[in-house]
CSV table of C-alpha atoms in Angstrom, one decimal:
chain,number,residue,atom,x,y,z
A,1,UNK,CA,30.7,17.5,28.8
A,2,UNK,CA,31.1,19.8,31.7
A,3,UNK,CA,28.4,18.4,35.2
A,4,UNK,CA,27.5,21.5,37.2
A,5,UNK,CA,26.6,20.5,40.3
A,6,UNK,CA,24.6,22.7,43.0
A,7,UNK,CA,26.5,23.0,46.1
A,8,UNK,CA,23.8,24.3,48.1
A,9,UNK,CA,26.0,24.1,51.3
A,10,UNK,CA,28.6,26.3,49.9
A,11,UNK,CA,26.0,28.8,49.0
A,12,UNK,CA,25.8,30.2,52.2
A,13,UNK,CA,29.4,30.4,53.2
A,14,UNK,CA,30.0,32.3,49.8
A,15,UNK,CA,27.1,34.7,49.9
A,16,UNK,CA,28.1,35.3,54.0
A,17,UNK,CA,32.0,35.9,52.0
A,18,UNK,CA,30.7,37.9,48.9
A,19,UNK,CA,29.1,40.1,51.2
A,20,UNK,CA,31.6,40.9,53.5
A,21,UNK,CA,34.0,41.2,50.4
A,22,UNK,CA,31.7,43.0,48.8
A,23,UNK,CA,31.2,40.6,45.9
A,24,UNK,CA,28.4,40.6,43.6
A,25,UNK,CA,28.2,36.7,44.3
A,26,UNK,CA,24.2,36.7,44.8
A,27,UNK,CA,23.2,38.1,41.7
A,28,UNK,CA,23.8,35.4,39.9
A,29,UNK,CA,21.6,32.8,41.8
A,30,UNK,CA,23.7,29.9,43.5
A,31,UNK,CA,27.4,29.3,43.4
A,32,UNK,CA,28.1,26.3,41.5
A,33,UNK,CA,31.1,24.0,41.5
A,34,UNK,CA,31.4,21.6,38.4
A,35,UNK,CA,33.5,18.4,37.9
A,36,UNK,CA,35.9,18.9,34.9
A,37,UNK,CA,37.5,15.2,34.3
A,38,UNK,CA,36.3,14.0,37.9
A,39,UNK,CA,38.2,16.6,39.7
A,40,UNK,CA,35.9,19.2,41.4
A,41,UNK,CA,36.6,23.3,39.9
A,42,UNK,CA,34.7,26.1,41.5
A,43,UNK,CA,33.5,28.8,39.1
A,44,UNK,CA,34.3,32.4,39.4
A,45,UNK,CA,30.8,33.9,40.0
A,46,UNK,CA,32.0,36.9,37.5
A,47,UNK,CA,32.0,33.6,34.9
A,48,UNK,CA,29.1,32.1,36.0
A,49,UNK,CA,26.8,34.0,33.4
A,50,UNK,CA,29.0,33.6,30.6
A,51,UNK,CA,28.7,29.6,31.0
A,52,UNK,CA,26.1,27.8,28.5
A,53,UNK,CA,25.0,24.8,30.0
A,54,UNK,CA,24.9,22.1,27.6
A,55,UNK,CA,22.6,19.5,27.8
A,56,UNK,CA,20.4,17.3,26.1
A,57,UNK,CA,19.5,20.2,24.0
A,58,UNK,CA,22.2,21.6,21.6
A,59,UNK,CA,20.9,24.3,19.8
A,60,UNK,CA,17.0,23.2,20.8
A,61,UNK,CA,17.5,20.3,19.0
A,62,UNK,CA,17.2,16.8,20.7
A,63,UNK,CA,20.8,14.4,20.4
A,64,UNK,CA,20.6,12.5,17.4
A,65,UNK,CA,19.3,8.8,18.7
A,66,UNK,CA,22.2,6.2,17.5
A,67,UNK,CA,19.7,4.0,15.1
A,68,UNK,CA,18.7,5.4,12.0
A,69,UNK,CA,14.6,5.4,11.4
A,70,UNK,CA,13.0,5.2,7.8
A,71,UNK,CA,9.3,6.7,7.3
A,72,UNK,CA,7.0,5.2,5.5
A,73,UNK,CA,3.3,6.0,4.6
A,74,UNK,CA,0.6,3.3,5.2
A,75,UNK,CA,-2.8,3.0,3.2
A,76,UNK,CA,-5.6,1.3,4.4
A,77,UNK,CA,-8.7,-0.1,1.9
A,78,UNK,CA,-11.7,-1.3,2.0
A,79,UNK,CA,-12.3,-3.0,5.6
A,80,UNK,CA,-9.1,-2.4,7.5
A,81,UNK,CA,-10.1,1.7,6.4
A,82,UNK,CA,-13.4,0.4,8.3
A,83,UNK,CA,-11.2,-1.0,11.3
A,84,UNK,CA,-9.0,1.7,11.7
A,85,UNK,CA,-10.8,5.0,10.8
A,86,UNK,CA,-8.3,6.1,8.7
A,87,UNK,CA,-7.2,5.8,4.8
A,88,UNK,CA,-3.8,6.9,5.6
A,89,UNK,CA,-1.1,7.4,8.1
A,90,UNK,CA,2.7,7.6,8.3
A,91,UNK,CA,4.8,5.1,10.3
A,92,UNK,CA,8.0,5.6,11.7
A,93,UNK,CA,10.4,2.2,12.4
A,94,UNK,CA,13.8,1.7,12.7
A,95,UNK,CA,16.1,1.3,9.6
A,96,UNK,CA,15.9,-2.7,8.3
A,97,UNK,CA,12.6,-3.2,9.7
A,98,UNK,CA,10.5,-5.5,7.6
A,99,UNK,CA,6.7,-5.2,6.3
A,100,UNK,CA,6.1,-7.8,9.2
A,101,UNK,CA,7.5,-5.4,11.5
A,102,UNK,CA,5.0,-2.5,10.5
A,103,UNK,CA,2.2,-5.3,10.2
A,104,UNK,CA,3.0,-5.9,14.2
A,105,UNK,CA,3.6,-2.1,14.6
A,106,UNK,CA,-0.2,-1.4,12.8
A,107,UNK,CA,-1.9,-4.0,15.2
A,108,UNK,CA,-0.3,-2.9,18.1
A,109,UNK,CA,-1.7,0.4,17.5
A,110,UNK,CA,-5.0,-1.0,16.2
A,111,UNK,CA,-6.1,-4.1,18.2
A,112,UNK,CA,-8.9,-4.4,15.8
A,113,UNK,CA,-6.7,-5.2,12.7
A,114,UNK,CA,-6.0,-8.5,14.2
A,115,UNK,CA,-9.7,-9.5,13.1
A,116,UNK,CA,-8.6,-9.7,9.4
A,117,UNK,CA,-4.4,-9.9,9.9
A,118,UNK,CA,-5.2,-13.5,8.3
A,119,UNK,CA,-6.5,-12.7,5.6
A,120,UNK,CA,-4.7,-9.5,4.6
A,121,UNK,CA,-1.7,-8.9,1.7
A,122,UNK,CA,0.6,-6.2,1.6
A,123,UNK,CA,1.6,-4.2,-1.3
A,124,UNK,CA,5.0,-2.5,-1.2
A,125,UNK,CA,4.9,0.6,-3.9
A,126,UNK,CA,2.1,-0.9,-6.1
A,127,UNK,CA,3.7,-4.0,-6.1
A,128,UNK,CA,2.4,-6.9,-4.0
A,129,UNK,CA,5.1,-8.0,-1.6
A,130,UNK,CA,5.6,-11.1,1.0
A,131,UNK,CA,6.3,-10.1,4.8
A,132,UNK,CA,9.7,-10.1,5.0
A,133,UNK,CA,10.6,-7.3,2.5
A,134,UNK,CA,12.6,-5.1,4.2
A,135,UNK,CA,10.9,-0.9,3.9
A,136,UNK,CA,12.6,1.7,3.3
A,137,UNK,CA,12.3,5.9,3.5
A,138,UNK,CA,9.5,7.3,1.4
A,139,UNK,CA,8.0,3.3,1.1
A,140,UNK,CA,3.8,3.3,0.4
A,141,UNK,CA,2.6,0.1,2.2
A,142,UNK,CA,-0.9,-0.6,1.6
A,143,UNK,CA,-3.0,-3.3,3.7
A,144,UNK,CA,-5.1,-5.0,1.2
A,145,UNK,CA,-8.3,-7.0,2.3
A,146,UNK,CA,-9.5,-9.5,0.6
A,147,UNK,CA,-10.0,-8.2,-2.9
A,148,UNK,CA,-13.8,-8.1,-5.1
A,149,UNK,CA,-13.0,-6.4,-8.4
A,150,UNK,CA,-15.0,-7.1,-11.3
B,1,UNK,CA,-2.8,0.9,-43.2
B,2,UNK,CA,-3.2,-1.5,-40.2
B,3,UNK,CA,-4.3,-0.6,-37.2
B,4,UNK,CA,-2.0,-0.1,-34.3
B,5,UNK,CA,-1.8,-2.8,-31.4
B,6,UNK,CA,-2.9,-1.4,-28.2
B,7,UNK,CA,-4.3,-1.5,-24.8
B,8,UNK,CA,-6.1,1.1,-22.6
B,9,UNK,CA,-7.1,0.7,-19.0
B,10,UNK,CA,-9.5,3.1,-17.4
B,11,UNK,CA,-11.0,3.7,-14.1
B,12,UNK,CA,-13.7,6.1,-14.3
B,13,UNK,CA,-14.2,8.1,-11.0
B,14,UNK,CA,-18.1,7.9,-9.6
B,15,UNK,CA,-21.0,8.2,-10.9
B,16,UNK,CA,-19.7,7.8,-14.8
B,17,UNK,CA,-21.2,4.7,-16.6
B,18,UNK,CA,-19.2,2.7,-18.6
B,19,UNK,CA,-19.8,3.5,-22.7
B,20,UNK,CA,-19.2,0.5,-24.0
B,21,UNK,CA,-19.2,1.4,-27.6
B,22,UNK,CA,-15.9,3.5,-26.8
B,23,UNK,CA,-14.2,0.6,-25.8
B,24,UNK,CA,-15.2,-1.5,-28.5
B,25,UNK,CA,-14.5,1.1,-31.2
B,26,UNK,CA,-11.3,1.4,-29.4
B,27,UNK,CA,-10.1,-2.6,-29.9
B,28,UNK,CA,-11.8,-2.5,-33.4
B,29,UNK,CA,-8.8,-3.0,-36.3
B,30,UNK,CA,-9.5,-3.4,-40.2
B,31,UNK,CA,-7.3,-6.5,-39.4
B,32,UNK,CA,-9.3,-7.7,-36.4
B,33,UNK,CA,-11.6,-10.8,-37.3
B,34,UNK,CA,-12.8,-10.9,-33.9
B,35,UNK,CA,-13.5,-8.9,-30.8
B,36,UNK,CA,-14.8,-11.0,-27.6
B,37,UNK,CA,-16.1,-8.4,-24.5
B,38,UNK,CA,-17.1,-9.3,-21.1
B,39,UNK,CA,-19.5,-7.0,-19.1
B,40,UNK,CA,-19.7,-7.2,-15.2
B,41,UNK,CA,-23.2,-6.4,-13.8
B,42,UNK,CA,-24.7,-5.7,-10.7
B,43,UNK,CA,-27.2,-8.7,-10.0
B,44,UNK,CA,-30.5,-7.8,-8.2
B,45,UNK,CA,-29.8,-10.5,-5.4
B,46,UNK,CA,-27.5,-12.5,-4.0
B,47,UNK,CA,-27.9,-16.0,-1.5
B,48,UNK,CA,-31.6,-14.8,-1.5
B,49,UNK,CA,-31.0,-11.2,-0.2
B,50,UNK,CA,-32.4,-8.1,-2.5
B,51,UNK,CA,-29.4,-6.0,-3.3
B,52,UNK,CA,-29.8,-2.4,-3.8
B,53,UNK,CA,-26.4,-1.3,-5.4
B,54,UNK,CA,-22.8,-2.5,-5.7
B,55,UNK,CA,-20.2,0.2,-3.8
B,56,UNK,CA,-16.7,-0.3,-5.5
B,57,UNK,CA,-13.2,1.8,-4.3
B,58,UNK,CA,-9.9,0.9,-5.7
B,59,UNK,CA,-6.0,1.4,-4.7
B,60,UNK,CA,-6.4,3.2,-8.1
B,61,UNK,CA,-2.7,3.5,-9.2
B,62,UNK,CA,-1.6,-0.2,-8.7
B,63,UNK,CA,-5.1,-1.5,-9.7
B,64,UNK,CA,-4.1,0.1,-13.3
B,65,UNK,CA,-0.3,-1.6,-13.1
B,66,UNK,CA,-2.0,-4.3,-12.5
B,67,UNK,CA,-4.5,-4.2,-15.0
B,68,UNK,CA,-1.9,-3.5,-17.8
B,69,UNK,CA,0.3,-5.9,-16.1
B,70,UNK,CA,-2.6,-8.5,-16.7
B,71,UNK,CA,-2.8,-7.3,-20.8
B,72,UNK,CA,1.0,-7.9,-21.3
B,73,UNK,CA,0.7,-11.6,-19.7
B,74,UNK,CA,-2.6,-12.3,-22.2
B,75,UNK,CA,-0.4,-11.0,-25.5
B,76,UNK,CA,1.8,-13.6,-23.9
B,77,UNK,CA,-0.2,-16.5,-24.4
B,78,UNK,CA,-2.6,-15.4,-27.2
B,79,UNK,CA,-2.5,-13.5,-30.5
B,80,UNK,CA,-4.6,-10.4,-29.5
B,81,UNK,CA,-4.8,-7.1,-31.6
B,82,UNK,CA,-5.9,-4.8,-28.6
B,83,UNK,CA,-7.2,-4.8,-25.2
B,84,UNK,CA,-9.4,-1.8,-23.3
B,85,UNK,CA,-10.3,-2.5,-19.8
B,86,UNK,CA,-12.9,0.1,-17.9
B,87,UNK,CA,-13.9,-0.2,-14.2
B,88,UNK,CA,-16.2,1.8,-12.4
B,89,UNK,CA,-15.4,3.1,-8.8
B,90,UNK,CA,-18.6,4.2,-6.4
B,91,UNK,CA,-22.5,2.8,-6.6
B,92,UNK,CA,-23.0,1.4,-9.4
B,93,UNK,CA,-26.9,0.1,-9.2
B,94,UNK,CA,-28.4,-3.2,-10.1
B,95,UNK,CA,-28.5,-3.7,-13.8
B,96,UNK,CA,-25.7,-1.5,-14.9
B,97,UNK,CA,-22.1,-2.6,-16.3
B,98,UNK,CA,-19.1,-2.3,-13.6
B,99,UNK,CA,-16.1,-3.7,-15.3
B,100,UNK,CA,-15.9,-4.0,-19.6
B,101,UNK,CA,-13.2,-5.5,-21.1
B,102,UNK,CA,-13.2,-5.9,-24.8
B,103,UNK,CA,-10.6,-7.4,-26.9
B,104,UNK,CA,-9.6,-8.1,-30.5
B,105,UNK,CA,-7.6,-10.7,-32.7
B,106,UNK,CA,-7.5,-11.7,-36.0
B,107,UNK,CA,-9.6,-14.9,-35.0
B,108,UNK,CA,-12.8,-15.9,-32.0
B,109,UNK,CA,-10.2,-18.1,-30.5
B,110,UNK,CA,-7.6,-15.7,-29.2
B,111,UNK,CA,-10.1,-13.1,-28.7
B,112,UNK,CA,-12.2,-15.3,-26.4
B,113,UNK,CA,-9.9,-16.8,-24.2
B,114,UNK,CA,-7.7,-13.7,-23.8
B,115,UNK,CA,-10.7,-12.3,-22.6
B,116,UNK,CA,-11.9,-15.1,-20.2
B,117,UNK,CA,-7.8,-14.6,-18.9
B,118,UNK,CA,-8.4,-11.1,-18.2
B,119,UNK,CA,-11.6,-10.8,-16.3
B,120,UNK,CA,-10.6,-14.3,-14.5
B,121,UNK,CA,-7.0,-13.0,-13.6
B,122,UNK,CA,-8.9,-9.1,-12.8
B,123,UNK,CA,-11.0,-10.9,-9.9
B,124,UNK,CA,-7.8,-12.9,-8.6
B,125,UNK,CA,-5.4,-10.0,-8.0
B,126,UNK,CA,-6.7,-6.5,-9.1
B,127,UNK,CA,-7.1,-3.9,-5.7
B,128,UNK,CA,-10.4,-2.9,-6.2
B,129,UNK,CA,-13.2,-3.8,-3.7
B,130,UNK,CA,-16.9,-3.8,-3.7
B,131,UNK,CA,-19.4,-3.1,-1.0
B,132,UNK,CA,-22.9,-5.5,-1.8
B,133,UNK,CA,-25.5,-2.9,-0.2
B,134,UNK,CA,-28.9,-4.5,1.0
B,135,UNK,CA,-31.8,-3.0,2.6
B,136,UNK,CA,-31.0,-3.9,5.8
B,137,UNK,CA,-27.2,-3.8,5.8
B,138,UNK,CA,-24.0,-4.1,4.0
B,139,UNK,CA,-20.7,-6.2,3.0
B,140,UNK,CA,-17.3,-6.1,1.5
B,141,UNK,CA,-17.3,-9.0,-0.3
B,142,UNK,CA,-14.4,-11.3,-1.3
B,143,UNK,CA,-13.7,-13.1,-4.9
B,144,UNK,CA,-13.2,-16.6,-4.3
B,145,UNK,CA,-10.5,-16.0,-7.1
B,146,UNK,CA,-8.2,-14.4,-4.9
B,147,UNK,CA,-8.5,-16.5,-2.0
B,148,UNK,CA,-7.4,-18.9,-3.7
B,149,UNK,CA,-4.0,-17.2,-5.0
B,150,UNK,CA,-3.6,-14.9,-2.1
B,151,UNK,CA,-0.7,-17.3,-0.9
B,152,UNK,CA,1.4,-17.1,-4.3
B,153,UNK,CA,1.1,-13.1,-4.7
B,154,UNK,CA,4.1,-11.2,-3.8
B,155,UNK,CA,6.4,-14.0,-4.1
B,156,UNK,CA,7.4,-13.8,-7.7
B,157,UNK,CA,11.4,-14.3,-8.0
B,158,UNK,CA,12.1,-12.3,-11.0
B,159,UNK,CA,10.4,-9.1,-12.1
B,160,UNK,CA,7.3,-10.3,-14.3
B,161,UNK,CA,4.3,-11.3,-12.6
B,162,UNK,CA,4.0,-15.4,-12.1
B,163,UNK,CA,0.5,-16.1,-13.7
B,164,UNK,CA,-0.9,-19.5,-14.2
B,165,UNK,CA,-2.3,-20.2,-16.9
B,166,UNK,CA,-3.5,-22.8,-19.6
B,167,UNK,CA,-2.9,-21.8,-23.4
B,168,UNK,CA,-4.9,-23.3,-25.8
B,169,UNK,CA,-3.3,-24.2,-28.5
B,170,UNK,CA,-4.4,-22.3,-31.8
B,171,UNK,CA,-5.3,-24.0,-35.1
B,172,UNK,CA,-4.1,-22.4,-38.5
B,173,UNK,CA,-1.9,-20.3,-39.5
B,174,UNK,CA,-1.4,-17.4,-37.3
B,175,UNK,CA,1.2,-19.9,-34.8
B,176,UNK,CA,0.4,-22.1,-32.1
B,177,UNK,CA,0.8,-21.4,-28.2
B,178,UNK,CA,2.4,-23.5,-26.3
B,179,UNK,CA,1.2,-25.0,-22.9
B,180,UNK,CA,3.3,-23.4,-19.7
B,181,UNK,CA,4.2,-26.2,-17.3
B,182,UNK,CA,3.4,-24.1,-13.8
B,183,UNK,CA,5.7,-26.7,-11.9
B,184,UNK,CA,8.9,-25.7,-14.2
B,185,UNK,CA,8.0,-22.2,-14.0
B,186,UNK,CA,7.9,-22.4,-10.1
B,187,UNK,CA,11.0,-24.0,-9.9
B,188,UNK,CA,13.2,-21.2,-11.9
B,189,UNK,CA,11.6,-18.9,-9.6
B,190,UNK,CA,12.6,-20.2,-6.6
């Protein structure tokens, strides 16, 4: 990856130069020098506008982050729906994280779920499920309150 | 000739009472001796407070693998024909039916304590809650029959559901049911 560095001192010595050789140096906003393998290249001004700075953003798109996340949706019933306002939400965590994980995550978010974390289950895809199953992309994790069917 | 062994489960969206006669005409078999129900009603008070209507919501598609789960485990331990399970979801006012469970077997014996087994193991692990409604407030209340197997649920080893249960054992002819030891059964799963 190519640095581009403003060399705001040079700037004046070139434009005071592209003027008096009759370069179109200014037009393109400041000279720039960049460091190609540490050593330090000026850039012909005529290249300047042909150069596509590449940064963080190739293509608009953000870099790739090196751990892989899983999405999975949350349900809530019955009082934690109460607690949090919300019957569902989607939950983003990082690949191997465990129900545990997204119980801590949930709390985090919602200090109030701590009042009934005690007394909770979990159900992984309709199926109930201890916390230390591990989620995975497209999981439905429902918290489940104390139950009163019948 | 016969009629066919079967099982339905139903939860009826809001406001829709429970028939029972569908349900029993459902479990009913030419070969059926028996058929044992269990109706769930809305009491009119509760630790001396006057309650104005039951509110029920559910986590409907697991309460109804659940439910059906709960059927299978009962045609484990008794000789039933068929099973039909209906619970209601929303207000359901003091008097009126919210669960039914009917079920039918050749003899009273399998019939009745298949049916005790499925509204007992319904209360311990079935996601469906209900909201007591007073005059002056409201709260989700909790069956006593979960608390007390909340700890075991999730940690089955193998892919049937670990129920404990006693099985009575059956007199004449149509075979006899044999008592699960819970210990030995928690063991293998381990």
């Amino acid at each position: 990856m190519m640095e581009l560095v403003v060399d705001s001192k040079a700037r004046e010595k070139d434009l005071l130069e592209g003027e008096r050789k009759g370069q179109m140096g200014v037009q393109v906003g400041y000279p720039l020098s960049f460091l190609l393998n540490g050593d330090a290249k000026s850039i012909p001004h005529s290249v300047m506008d042909t150069i596509k700075i590449k940064t963080e953003n190739i293509n608009g798109k953000p870099l790739e982050s090196e751990c892989s996340c899983v999405k999975i949706k949350i349900l809530f019933f019955a009082r934690a729906r109460d607690l949090t306002g919300l019957r569902e939400m989607p939950l983003e965590l990082s690949s191997g994280s465990t129900t545990r994980d997204c119980l801590n995550k949930l709390v985090a978010k919602f200090p109030c779920l701590e009042e009934i974390r005690g007394c909770i289950v979990l159900a992984l895809n309709e199926e109930y499920t201890t916390e230390d199953s591990v989620v995975k992309e497209k999981d439905e994790l429902a918290i489940i309150p104390p139950i009163s069917g019948g | 000739m016969a009629g066919q062994e079967k099982t339905l489960v139903e939860i009826l969206e809001e406001n829709n009472p429970i028939d029972l006669s569908k349900y029993i005409n459902y479990v009913s078999a030419p070969q059926a001796g028996a058929i044992a129900t269990f109706s769930g009603t809305t009491r009119d008070t509760f630790e001396g407070k006057i309650v104005v209507e039951l509110r029920y919501e559910a986590y409907v598609p697991m309460a109804v693998r659940q439910i059906k789960s709960i059927c299978s485990s009962a045609r484990l331990s008794w000789n039933v024909h068929s099973i039909a399970v209906a619970h209601r979801l929303g207000p359901v006012p003091v008097g009126e039916t919210s669960v039914f469970i009917a079920v039918s077997a050749v003899h009273r014996a399998d019939a009745l304590d298949a049916c005790k087994f499925v509204i007992d193991e319904l209360k311990a692990s079935v996601p469906i809650w209900k909201k007591e409604v007073y005059s002056n407030g409201e709260v989700w209340k909790e069956n006593s029959e979960f608390m007390e197997r909340k700890q075991e649920l999730g940690k089955t080893g193998c892919c049937s559901k670990k129920v404990e249960f006693e099985a009575h054992v059956t007199k004449g002819c149509c075979g006899s049911k044999v008592k699960v030891n819970d210990e030995a059964a928690k063991d293998e799963h381990q």
